[in-house]
Structure formats: C-alpha cells, structure tokens
mmCIF file of C-alpha atoms and ligand atoms in Angstrom:
data_model
loop_
_atom_site.group_PDB
_atom_site.id
_atom_site.type_symbol
_atom_site.label_atom_id
_atom_site.label_comp_id
_atom_site.label_asym_id
_atom_site.label_seq_id
_atom_site.Cartn_x
_atom_site.Cartn_y
_atom_site.Cartn_z
ATOM 1 C CA MET A 7 -0.065 -0.010 -0.013
ATOM 2 C CA SER A 8 1.438 3.416 -0.835
ATOM 3 C CA LEU A 9 1.081 6.069 1.835
ATOM 4 C CA LYS A 10 -0.639 8.423 -0.503
ATOM 5 C CA ASN A 11 -4.420 8.523 -0.048
ATOM 6 C CA GLY A 12 -4.192 6.298 3.003
ATOM 7 C CA VAL A 13 -5.402 7.011 6.544
ATOM 8 C CA ALA A 14 -3.022 7.484 9.507
ATOM 9 C CA LEU A 15 -4.155 7.450 13.064
ATOM 10 C CA ILE A 16 -1.581 9.101 15.564
ATOM 11 C CA THR A 17 -1.962 9.434 19.282
ATOM 12 C CA GLY A 18 -0.109 11.991 21.229
ATOM 13 C CA ALA A 19 -0.249 13.977 18.015
ATOM 14 C CA GLY A 20 -0.864 17.381 19.725
ATOM 15 C CA SER A 21 2.959 17.881 20.454
ATOM 16 C CA GLY A 22 6.501 16.759 19.930
ATOM 17 C CA ILE A 23 7.206 13.474 18.028
ATOM 18 C CA GLY A 24 3.522 12.817 17.218
ATOM 19 C CA ARG A 25 2.993 16.171 15.795
ATOM 20 C CA SER A 26 6.148 15.864 13.664
ATOM 21 C CA VAL A 27 5.006 12.438 12.353
ATOM 22 C CA SER A 28 1.459 13.845 11.651
ATOM 23 C CA LEU A 29 2.944 16.643 9.431
ATOM 24 C CA LYS A 30 5.270 14.333 7.569
ATOM 25 C CA LEU A 31 2.562 11.771 6.875
ATOM 26 C CA ALA A 32 0.162 14.553 5.750
ATOM 27 C CA GLU A 33 3.011 15.779 3.459
ATOM 28 C CA LYS A 34 3.119 12.305 1.881
ATOM 29 C CA GLY A 35 -0.522 12.511 1.127
ATOM 30 C CA MET A 36 -2.150 10.693 3.953
ATOM 31 C CA CYS A 37 -5.310 11.797 5.753
ATOM 32 C CA VAL A 38 -4.264 12.233 9.336
ATOM 33 C CA VAL A 39 -6.367 11.617 12.367
ATOM 34 C CA VAL A 40 -4.886 13.562 15.351
ATOM 35 C CA VAL A 41 -5.681 12.102 18.824
ATOM 36 C CA ASP A 42 -4.582 13.717 21.984
ATOM 37 C CA LEU A 43 -5.761 14.564 25.445
ATOM 38 C CA ASP A 44 -4.626 18.185 25.014
ATOM 39 C CA GLU A 45 -7.371 19.877 23.008
ATOM 40 C CA LYS A 46 -5.210 23.006 22.217
ATOM 41 C CA GLY A 47 -2.185 21.042 21.063
ATOM 42 C CA GLY A 48 -4.443 18.729 18.989
ATOM 43 C CA GLU A 49 -6.271 21.581 17.246
ATOM 44 C CA GLU A 50 -2.983 23.337 16.546
ATOM 45 C CA THR A 51 -1.609 20.153 14.896
ATOM 46 C CA LEU A 52 -4.721 19.834 12.827
ATOM 47 C CA GLY A 53 -4.489 23.522 11.804
ATOM 48 C CA LEU A 54 -0.910 22.880 10.592
ATOM 49 C CA ILE A 55 -2.009 19.839 8.617
ATOM 50 C CA LYS A 56 -4.834 21.851 7.027
ATOM 51 C CA ASP A 57 -2.465 24.843 6.283
ATOM 52 C CA SER A 58 -0.306 22.484 4.282
ATOM 53 C CA GLY A 59 -3.250 21.496 2.126
ATOM 54 C CA SER A 60 -3.931 18.085 3.617
ATOM 55 C CA GLU A 61 -6.924 16.601 5.205
ATOM 56 C CA GLY A 62 -7.496 15.444 8.785
ATOM 57 C CA ILE A 63 -9.606 15.489 11.982
ATOM 58 C CA PHE A 64 -8.877 15.962 15.721
ATOM 59 C CA ILE A 65 -10.280 13.621 18.294
ATOM 60 C CA GLN A 66 -9.805 14.378 21.914
ATOM 61 C CA ALA A 67 -9.064 11.194 23.961
ATOM 62 C CA ASP A 68 -7.408 9.818 27.038
ATOM 63 C CA VAL A 69 -5.503 6.765 25.604
ATOM 64 C CA SER A 70 -5.674 5.214 29.113
ATOM 65 C CA LYS A 71 -9.575 4.936 29.032
ATOM 66 C CA TYR A 72 -11.106 1.975 27.300
ATOM 67 C CA SER A 73 -14.201 3.995 26.244
ATOM 68 C CA ASP A 74 -12.146 6.865 24.692
ATOM 69 C CA VAL A 75 -9.991 4.419 22.760
ATOM 70 C CA GLU A 76 -13.093 2.588 21.470
ATOM 71 C CA LYS A 77 -14.381 5.938 20.463
ATOM 72 C CA TYR A 78 -11.391 7.243 18.505
ATOM 73 C CA VAL A 79 -11.023 3.955 16.717
ATOM 74 C CA SER A 80 -14.758 3.644 15.837
ATOM 75 C CA THR A 81 -14.973 7.307 14.695
ATOM 76 C CA VAL A 82 -12.119 6.655 12.249
ATOM 77 C CA LYS A 83 -13.594 3.384 11.046
ATOM 78 C CA ASN A 84 -17.022 5.165 10.510
ATOM 79 C CA MET A 85 -15.576 8.216 8.755
ATOM 80 C CA TYR A 86 -12.896 6.615 6.580
ATOM 81 C CA GLY A 87 -13.641 2.899 6.560
ATOM 82 C CA ARG A 88 -10.004 1.909 7.288
ATOM 83 C CA ILE A 89 -6.750 2.606 9.119
ATOM 84 C CA ASP A 90 -3.608 2.134 7.143
ATOM 85 C CA VAL A 91 -1.013 3.409 9.570
ATOM 86 C CA PHE A 92 -1.304 3.620 13.357
ATOM 87 C CA PHE A 93 1.400 5.485 15.426
ATOM 88 C CA ASN A 94 0.712 4.354 18.860
ATOM 89 C CA ASN A 95 2.746 7.078 20.573
ATOM 90 C CA ALA A 96 1.037 8.979 23.429
ATOM 91 C CA GLY A 97 3.142 8.930 26.613
ATOM 92 C CA ILE A 98 4.092 10.629 29.737
ATOM 93 C CA LEU A 99 7.299 10.813 31.744
ATOM 94 C CA SER A 100 7.598 10.526 35.555
ATOM 95 C CA LYS A 101 9.506 12.552 38.016
ATOM 96 C CA PRO A 102 13.039 11.268 38.602
ATOM 97 C CA THR A 103 12.765 9.194 41.758
ATOM 98 C CA LEU A 104 14.549 6.248 43.317
ATOM 99 C CA LEU A 105 12.344 3.080 43.160
ATOM 100 C CA ALA A 106 11.561 2.836 46.943
ATOM 101 C CA ASP A 107 10.348 6.436 46.773
ATOM 102 C CA TYR A 108 8.373 6.089 43.511
ATOM 103 C CA SER A 109 4.763 6.745 44.538
ATOM 104 C CA GLU A 110 2.083 4.211 43.769
ATOM 105 C CA GLU A 111 -0.029 6.936 42.030
ATOM 106 C CA MET A 112 2.838 7.915 39.759
ATOM 107 C CA PHE A 113 3.528 4.270 38.925
ATOM 108 C CA ASP A 114 -0.168 3.594 38.187
ATOM 109 C CA ARG A 115 -0.558 6.683 35.951
ATOM 110 C CA VAL A 116 2.689 5.950 33.985
ATOM 111 C CA ILE A 117 1.642 2.315 33.411
ATOM 112 C CA ALA A 118 -1.973 3.371 32.557
ATOM 113 C CA VAL A 119 -0.887 5.924 29.833
ATOM 114 C CA ASN A 120 2.250 4.377 28.343
ATOM 115 C CA LEU A 121 1.514 0.612 28.730
ATOM 116 C CA LYS A 122 -2.215 0.160 28.997
ATOM 117 C CA GLY A 123 -2.819 2.953 26.515
ATOM 118 C CA ALA A 124 -0.559 1.260 23.964
ATOM 119 C CA PHE A 125 -2.365 -2.097 24.670
ATOM 120 C CA LEU A 126 -5.890 -0.616 24.152
ATOM 121 C CA GLY A 127 -4.810 1.029 21.040
ATOM 122 C CA LEU A 128 -3.410 -2.320 19.654
ATOM 123 C CA LYS A 129 -6.466 -4.165 20.809
ATOM 124 C CA HIS A 130 -8.924 -1.949 18.902
ATOM 125 C CA VAL A 131 -6.796 -1.052 15.806
ATOM 126 C CA LEU A 132 -5.661 -4.660 15.272
ATOM 127 C CA LYS A 133 -9.341 -5.718 14.796
ATOM 128 C CA VAL A 134 -9.786 -3.112 12.030
ATOM 129 C CA MET A 135 -6.639 -3.951 10.229
ATOM 130 C CA GLU A 136 -7.353 -7.718 10.540
ATOM 131 C CA GLY A 137 -10.601 -7.073 8.686
ATOM 132 C CA GLN A 138 -8.790 -5.307 5.894
ATOM 133 C CA GLN A 139 -5.845 -7.845 5.984
ATOM 134 C CA SER A 140 -3.383 -4.933 5.871
ATOM 135 C CA GLY A 141 -1.865 -2.114 7.973
ATOM 136 C CA VAL A 142 1.244 -0.892 9.662
ATOM 137 C CA ILE A 143 1.690 -0.061 13.424
ATOM 138 C CA ILE A 144 4.554 1.690 14.928
ATOM 139 C CA ASN A 145 4.597 1.703 18.899
ATOM 140 C CA THR A 146 6.604 4.256 20.693
ATOM 141 C CA ALA A 147 8.950 2.659 23.193
ATOM 142 C CA SER A 148 12.165 4.351 24.399
ATOM 143 C CA THR A 149 15.821 3.467 25.126
ATOM 144 C CA ALA A 150 14.250 3.137 28.593
ATOM 145 C CA GLY A 151 12.506 -0.040 27.228
ATOM 146 C CA VAL A 152 15.738 -1.761 26.268
ATOM 147 C CA GLN A 153 18.150 -0.840 28.973
ATOM 148 C CA SER A 154 18.401 0.245 32.614
ATOM 149 C CA THR A 155 17.256 3.760 33.308
ATOM 150 C CA ALA A 156 17.956 5.010 36.880
ATOM 151 C CA TYR A 157 15.311 7.060 38.578
ATOM 152 C CA LEU A 158 12.547 6.235 35.935
ATOM 153 C CA GLY A 159 11.540 2.851 37.291
ATOM 154 C CA GLY A 160 7.834 2.972 36.350
ATOM 155 C CA TYR A 161 8.539 4.679 32.978
ATOM 156 C CA SER A 162 11.189 2.168 32.145
ATOM 157 C CA ALA A 163 8.794 -0.713 33.119
ATOM 158 C CA SER A 164 6.100 0.705 30.937
ATOM 159 C CA LYS A 165 8.437 0.999 27.916
ATOM 160 C CA HIS A 166 9.837 -2.593 28.336
ATOM 161 C CA GLY A 167 6.135 -3.571 28.311
ATOM 162 C CA VAL A 168 5.627 -1.737 25.007
ATOM 163 C CA VAL A 169 8.521 -3.644 23.589
ATOM 164 C CA GLY A 170 6.808 -6.961 24.766
ATOM 165 C CA LEU A 171 3.484 -6.003 23.210
ATOM 166 C CA THR A 172 5.312 -5.164 19.884
ATOM 167 C CA LYS A 173 6.917 -8.557 19.692
ATOM 168 C CA THR A 174 3.731 -10.371 20.556
ATOM 169 C CA ALA A 175 1.588 -8.392 18.077
ATOM 170 C CA ALA A 176 4.257 -8.971 15.310
ATOM 171 C CA VAL A 177 4.244 -12.748 15.736
ATOM 172 C CA GLU A 178 0.423 -12.949 16.006
ATOM 173 C CA TYR A 179 -0.505 -10.616 13.134
ATOM 174 C CA GLY A 180 2.426 -10.762 10.596
ATOM 175 C CA SER A 181 0.672 -13.581 8.750
ATOM 176 C CA LYS A 182 -2.449 -11.391 8.374
ATOM 177 C CA GLY A 183 -0.710 -8.737 6.472
ATOM 178 C CA ILE A 184 0.047 -6.406 9.356
ATOM 179 C CA ARG A 185 3.541 -5.164 10.281
ATOM 180 C CA ILE A 186 4.144 -4.084 13.946
ATOM 181 C CA ASN A 187 7.405 -2.401 14.965
ATOM 182 C CA ALA A 188 8.555 -0.192 17.869
ATOM 183 C CA ILE A 189 10.887 2.794 17.923
ATOM 184 C CA CYS A 190 13.191 3.472 20.849
ATOM 185 C CA PRO A 191 14.369 7.155 20.832
ATOM 186 C CA GLY A 192 17.006 8.357 23.301
ATOM 187 C CA GLY A 193 16.710 12.060 24.177
ATOM 188 C CA VAL A 194 14.429 14.085 21.898
ATOM 189 C CA GLU A 195 13.835 17.971 22.268
ATOM 190 C CA THR A 196 10.054 18.061 23.004
ATOM 191 C CA ASN A 197 7.696 19.434 25.663
ATOM 192 C CA MET A 198 8.365 16.164 27.535
ATOM 193 C CA THR A 199 12.050 17.003 28.096
ATOM 194 C CA LYS A 200 11.893 20.822 28.247
ATOM 195 C CA HIS A 201 12.717 20.857 31.917
ATOM 196 C CA MET A 202 15.660 18.500 31.576
ATOM 197 C CA ASP A 203 19.335 19.271 30.739
ATOM 198 C CA MET A 204 19.273 17.838 27.187
ATOM 199 C CA ASN A 205 22.972 18.704 26.655
ATOM 200 C CA ASN A 206 24.283 16.386 29.295
ATOM 201 C CA PRO A 207 26.775 14.279 27.222
ATOM 202 C CA GLU A 208 26.247 11.134 29.301
ATOM 203 C CA GLN A 209 22.560 11.164 28.408
ATOM 204 C CA ASN A 210 23.225 11.838 24.754
ATOM 205 C CA GLY A 211 25.854 9.315 23.896
ATOM 206 C CA PRO A 212 28.409 9.616 21.047
ATOM 207 C CA LEU A 213 26.523 12.264 18.985
ATOM 208 C CA ARG A 214 26.510 14.521 22.025
ATOM 209 C CA ARG A 215 23.096 16.060 21.254
ATOM 210 C CA PRO A 216 19.524 15.223 21.523
ATOM 211 C CA ALA A 217 17.395 14.296 18.479
ATOM 212 C CA SER A 218 14.930 16.737 16.890
ATOM 213 C CA PRO A 219 11.331 15.354 16.623
ATOM 214 C CA GLU A 220 11.852 15.448 12.791
ATOM 215 C CA GLU A 221 14.770 12.972 12.968
ATOM 216 C CA ILE A 222 12.429 10.614 14.929
ATOM 217 C CA ALA A 223 9.659 11.161 12.427
ATOM 218 C CA ASN A 224 11.875 10.333 9.381
ATOM 219 C CA VAL A 225 12.369 6.865 10.887
ATOM 220 C CA VAL A 226 8.584 6.441 11.687
ATOM 221 C CA CYS A 227 7.714 7.439 8.095
ATOM 222 C CA PHE A 228 10.208 4.921 6.718
ATOM 223 C CA LEU A 229 8.793 2.089 8.960
ATOM 224 C CA ALA A 230 5.258 3.093 7.741
ATOM 225 C CA SER A 231 6.249 2.854 4.112
ATOM 226 C CA GLU A 232 6.560 -0.044 1.715
ATOM 227 C CA GLU A 233 10.369 0.521 1.816
ATOM 228 C CA ALA A 234 10.153 -1.234 5.236
ATOM 229 C CA GLY A 235 8.058 -4.077 3.958
ATOM 230 C CA TYR A 236 10.152 -6.826 5.456
ATOM 231 C CA MET A 237 10.353 -5.160 8.907
ATOM 232 C CA ASN A 238 8.134 -6.842 11.544
ATOM 233 C CA GLY A 239 8.726 -7.078 15.229
ATOM 234 C CA SER A 240 11.812 -4.900 14.987
ATOM 235 C CA ILE A 241 12.811 -2.827 18.000
ATOM 236 C CA VAL A 242 14.498 0.232 16.349
ATOM 237 C CA THR A 243 16.711 2.414 18.487
ATOM 238 C CA ILE A 244 17.090 6.020 17.288
ATOM 239 C CA ASP A 245 19.573 7.262 19.961
ATOM 240 C CA GLY A 246 22.706 8.483 18.332
ATOM 241 C CA GLY A 247 24.468 5.333 19.614
ATOM 242 C CA LEU A 248 23.489 5.766 23.277
ATOM 243 C CA THR A 249 22.772 2.133 23.730
ATOM 244 C CA ALA A 250 25.416 0.729 21.273
HETATM 245 P P1 NAP B 4 5.206 15.432 24.206
HETATM 246 O O1 NAP B 4 5.723 16.475 23.350
HETATM 247 O O2 NAP B 4 4.880 15.736 25.717
HETATM 248 O O3 NAP B 4 3.902 14.878 23.429
HETATM 249 C C1 NAP B 4 3.146 13.786 23.992
HETATM 250 C C2 NAP B 4 1.674 14.110 23.777
HETATM 251 O O4 NAP B 4 0.815 13.036 24.308
HETATM 252 C C3 NAP B 4 1.266 15.436 24.568
HETATM 253 O O5 NAP B 4 0.492 16.262 23.619
HETATM 254 C C4 NAP B 4 0.457 14.872 25.651
HETATM 255 O O6 NAP B 4 -0.499 15.818 26.176
HETATM 256 C C5 NAP B 4 -0.185 13.674 25.028
HETATM 257 N N1 NAP B 4 -0.700 12.717 26.077
HETATM 258 C C6 NAP B 4 -0.286 12.623 27.349
HETATM 259 N N2 NAP B 4 -1.019 11.639 27.981
HETATM 260 C C7 NAP B 4 -2.043 11.457 27.125
HETATM 261 C C8 NAP B 4 -3.192 10.500 27.248
HETATM 262 N N3 NAP B 4 -3.487 9.866 28.456
HETATM 263 N N4 NAP B 4 -4.082 10.403 26.174
HETATM 264 C C9 NAP B 4 -3.726 11.092 24.991
HETATM 265 N N5 NAP B 4 -2.647 11.939 24.901
HETATM 266 C C10 NAP B 4 -1.874 12.045 25.917
HETATM 267 O O7 NAP B 4 6.257 14.241 24.369
HETATM 268 P P2 NAP B 4 7.109 13.423 23.185
HETATM 269 O O8 NAP B 4 8.554 13.596 23.558
HETATM 270 O O9 NAP B 4 6.580 13.858 21.827
HETATM 271 O O10 NAP B 4 6.646 11.944 23.542
HETATM 272 C C11 NAP B 4 6.058 11.023 22.579
HETATM 273 C C12 NAP B 4 6.380 9.690 22.948
HETATM 274 O O11 NAP B 4 7.761 9.548 22.726
HETATM 275 C C13 NAP B 4 6.075 9.186 24.368
HETATM 276 O O12 NAP B 4 5.544 7.901 24.378
HETATM 277 C C14 NAP B 4 7.446 9.255 25.042
HETATM 278 O O13 NAP B 4 7.493 8.394 26.152
HETATM 279 C C15 NAP B 4 8.256 8.860 23.892
HETATM 280 N N6 NAP B 4 9.729 9.221 24.115
HETATM 281 C C16 NAP B 4 10.080 10.505 24.236
HETATM 282 C C17 NAP B 4 11.423 10.763 24.314
HETATM 283 C C18 NAP B 4 11.958 12.125 24.509
HETATM 284 O O14 NAP B 4 13.179 12.306 24.834
HETATM 285 N N7 NAP B 4 11.091 13.227 24.229
HETATM 286 C C19 NAP B 4 12.372 9.767 24.398
HETATM 287 C C20 NAP B 4 12.036 8.407 24.176
HETATM 288 C C21 NAP B 4 10.616 8.081 24.072
HETATM 289 P P3 NAP B 4 -0.065 16.663 27.447
HETATM 290 O O15 NAP B 4 0.892 17.611 26.909
HETATM 291 O O16 NAP B 4 -1.437 17.238 27.870
HETATM 292 O O17 NAP B 4 0.433 15.691 28.402
#
C-alpha cells in the first residue's frame, strides 16, 4: 500500500514526536487523524495539517480509558472505513525518583498511559486492520525500554512492556498482512523534556546532542512505508549510539 491517500491514526499528536509524524505523513498525502488529550495542542496540529493543504480531523481522547480508545477507533472506521498506519505514541514521563520512593499513584498513571494506552490502541486497531488484512503499526517505546534507566523505574517498566507488546503483536499478526514495529528514541527535544538538561553528554551518547522530533519522524515514516516491507517485530533504536 502506498502512503498516498491512506489513513493515518496518531496518538499524542498534539505535540513533539506525534506532531512531527503527523505533518510528515500529511505531506506524503495521507489523511491524518490527530488524537490527543490536550485539545489546544491537537487543534494546533490539525491547523498545521490543513495549512499544508492536507486533510485530517482531531479527536480528543485519553488513551488510558477503554471508552475513549473505542471511540477514537470507531470514529475513524465510520468516517474513513479503514486505518492504514497507526502510530501508537502517546506517553508521559515520571519525576526522577528512586524506586523505593516512587509513589504508587505515579506508577499507576505511567503504566496506565504508556502501557495500557498502547495495549488498548493495539487491541482496537488490530481488529480493524485484521478485517482489511493490511496495515502498519509503530509503537513508541524508548531506550528506557531496552536498558536500565535509573530514577525512572515506572517509565522504564512501561516501555519494556511496550517492547513486549510489539513482539507479541508482530508474531500474532504478521501472517495477516500487518507489520508491527517499535521505535526506541533516546533524548528528543520536545515538551516532555523541556525541563531536563538535554545537553548532558552522558545522556546523549556519542553524537553529543538530543534528536529533533523530525529526526524521529523520518524513521517512523520509513517504517510506515513499503520500503520497510520486510520489517516486522523490530525494535528500532534512534539514539545516536547511546545504547550501542
Ligand atoms: P510530548 O511533546 O509531551 O507529546 C506527548 C503528547 O501526548 C502530548 O500532547 C500529551 O498531552 C499527550 N498525552 C499525554 N497523556 C495522554 C493521554 N493519556 N491520552 C492522550 N494523549 C496524551 O512528548 P514526546 O517527547 O513527543 O513523546 C512522545 C512519545 O515518545 C512518548 O511515548 C514518550 O514516552 C516517547 N519518548 C520520548 C522521548 C523524549 O526524549 N522526548 C524519548 C523516548 C521516548 P499533554 O501535553 O497534555 O500531556
């Protein structure tokens, strides 16, 4: 399937990596469904998509809520009849805290958004893609999903979980014409990291700088395209060599 004229569904699209992927897929001729909890950010992304002459809609939803996920998926299915690309990306960070001091509330929320949100998205979107016997899904994990990450225990656990879901989905659905991969960015300059020191060389690895959202979006668009047609179940680090 070429991306042109296809339908892309993107969560966490109101900001950062999700916004950048939304704009790039719109540029490639896709109709983009912007999903975010943040109404202002979501409407802004939709405005940018429309300014570029592309089509899209915004749906406000909390990815951690079953009824919201059911609603955003059924809205897309009813409006467009299909989902060609799903970027399962919404996520939150937690406050840097030693594990024994990590509060139960913070742990529950991070797992609810980052892991349960990714699971619910997969659960509903895979049904649609199974019906059409085609589709591509890219889940956003993190380098925190493939290596130890001090002070971010809940976040790291949620992203290891996203890696697990990706591998399971890939082996269960590859034979049905659906490819599922995950990306693992290192540090990326977005709203999520605006309060962090992003120039800390230890955090950035050999390239000694954080990524821009566009550099992550380039890889996501490649994974979404036919050029990545043999990639399924891959856990793709985009970290400037941090985990090498
Ligand atoms: P971002 O700029 O904060 O964008 C995330 C978007 O998701 C925000 O608009 C946020 O809204 C939204 N969101 C949060 N909770 C949500 C929920 N329950 N339902 C729906 N939308 C929700 O962050 P980003 O850096 O682009 O992050 C995108 C993904 O990349 C996340 O999964 C993150 O874990 C992952 N990641 C980021 C980095 C990095 O260094 N930035 C590195 C590795 C992985 P609010 O603004 O209202 O919260």
